[in-house]
Amino acid sequence: GSKPQLGMTNVPWHQEVVDFTAAICQLVEGEYEIASEHAHSCAVLMAHKKFKKGGEWYTWIDFPKFLQLSKDGKPFNSLDYMVKTPEWAVFGKGLPGDGGFDPNEVHWRKGDSRTTTPASSRPSTPASFM
């Protein structure tokens, strides 16, 4: 027989993904929250609250530090190489309607002349990433 075709009609809206994830967060008794989003990809990150320090999310990975810790051979955990989540990637704090879009990237919108963000308003890259 023919294969069923999956298309955009089968993809949930970003708000549906957010609502579903929020419901899961409630089911796990408040141990997790929606930490980050990328609306364009219709994706959210549900993170354990241990990655939220002083009201700020630390969901990014310092890969050079992770590799160094791996080579050292001593025990370590995810809290040892976490990096603060950039403000634009934090759930609810990005561009309205397009949360999680990296302002360092060119955002092409059909019929829209707004394609770049001035360098002066771009977030800094963590020193360990350079």
XYZ file of C-alpha atoms in Angstrom:
130
model
C 0.000 0.000 0.000
C 0.924 3.627 -0.053
C 2.775 5.249 2.816
C 0.842 7.721 4.948
C 2.023 11.237 4.268
C 3.006 13.455 7.165
C 2.965 17.155 6.518
C 2.591 20.481 8.229
C -1.040 19.647 9.022
C 0.325 17.002 11.425
C 2.597 19.428 13.303
C 1.187 21.039 16.460
C 1.267 24.788 16.913
C 3.950 26.095 19.267
C 1.348 27.125 21.850
C -0.025 23.570 21.845
C 3.474 22.247 22.608
C 3.863 24.832 25.393
C 0.484 23.885 26.896
C 1.262 20.149 26.719
C 4.671 20.661 28.337
C 3.180 22.852 31.073
C 0.707 20.054 31.839
C 3.586 17.558 32.127
C 5.409 19.957 34.476
C 2.358 19.954 36.746
C 2.227 16.148 36.706
C 5.803 15.887 38.012
C 4.917 17.910 41.092
C 6.739 21.113 40.282
C 10.219 19.612 39.939
C 10.444 20.849 36.339
C 9.607 24.052 34.464
C 9.684 25.196 30.882
C 13.125 26.761 30.727
C 13.742 27.515 27.082
C 11.990 27.641 23.758
C 12.559 27.851 20.043
C 9.168 28.778 18.642
C 10.306 28.533 15.018
C 11.124 24.845 15.591
C 8.021 24.340 17.727
C 10.235 23.145 20.571
C 10.525 23.775 24.302
C 12.977 22.564 26.930
C 11.539 21.224 30.158
C 14.344 21.421 32.728
C 14.761 20.311 36.318
C 14.735 23.219 38.759
C 18.275 22.337 39.878
C 19.362 24.207 36.742
C 17.668 27.407 37.926
C 19.971 29.437 40.177
C 18.945 32.805 41.585
C 15.951 32.919 39.240
C 18.180 32.390 36.168
C 18.301 29.278 33.989
C 21.586 27.485 33.317
C 20.667 25.042 30.560
C 23.568 25.536 28.189
C 26.666 23.366 28.204
C 30.220 24.684 28.465
C 31.655 22.052 26.120
C 35.346 22.934 26.636
C 34.841 22.611 30.399
C 32.915 19.349 29.940
C 35.744 17.912 27.839
C 38.325 19.004 30.412
C 36.335 17.436 33.243
C 36.048 14.246 31.194
C 39.825 14.123 30.713
C 40.545 14.812 34.398
C 39.044 11.469 35.384
C 37.441 12.816 38.561
C 33.716 12.496 39.294
C 31.599 15.408 38.047
C 27.988 16.139 37.205
C 25.950 18.416 34.958
C 26.052 21.292 37.446
C 29.836 21.466 36.985
C 29.696 22.501 33.313
C 26.421 24.370 33.013
C 26.294 27.847 31.482
C 23.639 30.520 31.859
C 20.953 30.319 29.205
C 21.064 33.403 26.961
C 18.180 35.768 27.663
C 16.807 35.367 24.131
C 16.479 31.580 24.649
C 14.711 31.759 28.032
C 11.061 30.775 27.781
C 8.843 33.834 27.389
C 11.713 36.335 27.075
C 12.629 36.149 23.392
C 11.160 37.983 20.449
C 7.371 38.223 20.810
C 5.824 35.413 18.806
C 9.235 34.006 17.912
C 10.855 33.185 21.246
C 14.201 31.456 21.224
C 15.462 32.948 17.984
C 19.188 33.723 18.289
C 19.652 37.407 17.410
C 23.124 36.550 16.065
C 21.466 34.645 13.243
C 19.910 36.138 10.160
C 16.163 35.699 10.312
C 14.739 35.468 6.816
C 11.053 36.201 6.615
C 9.350 36.083 3.273
C 8.277 39.594 2.356
C 9.952 41.100 5.436
C 12.960 43.404 5.247
C 13.880 42.845 8.936
C 16.635 40.269 8.448
C 19.442 41.198 10.837
C 20.023 42.428 14.353
C 22.603 45.186 14.979
C 25.824 43.800 16.505
C 25.557 46.269 19.398
C 22.381 44.585 20.648
C 23.613 41.002 20.320
C 24.396 38.945 23.446
C 27.986 38.187 24.294
C 29.448 34.724 23.840
C 30.754 33.049 27.038
C 34.556 33.354 27.187
C 34.954 29.577 27.444
C 33.323 29.195 24.004
C 36.020 31.238 22.255
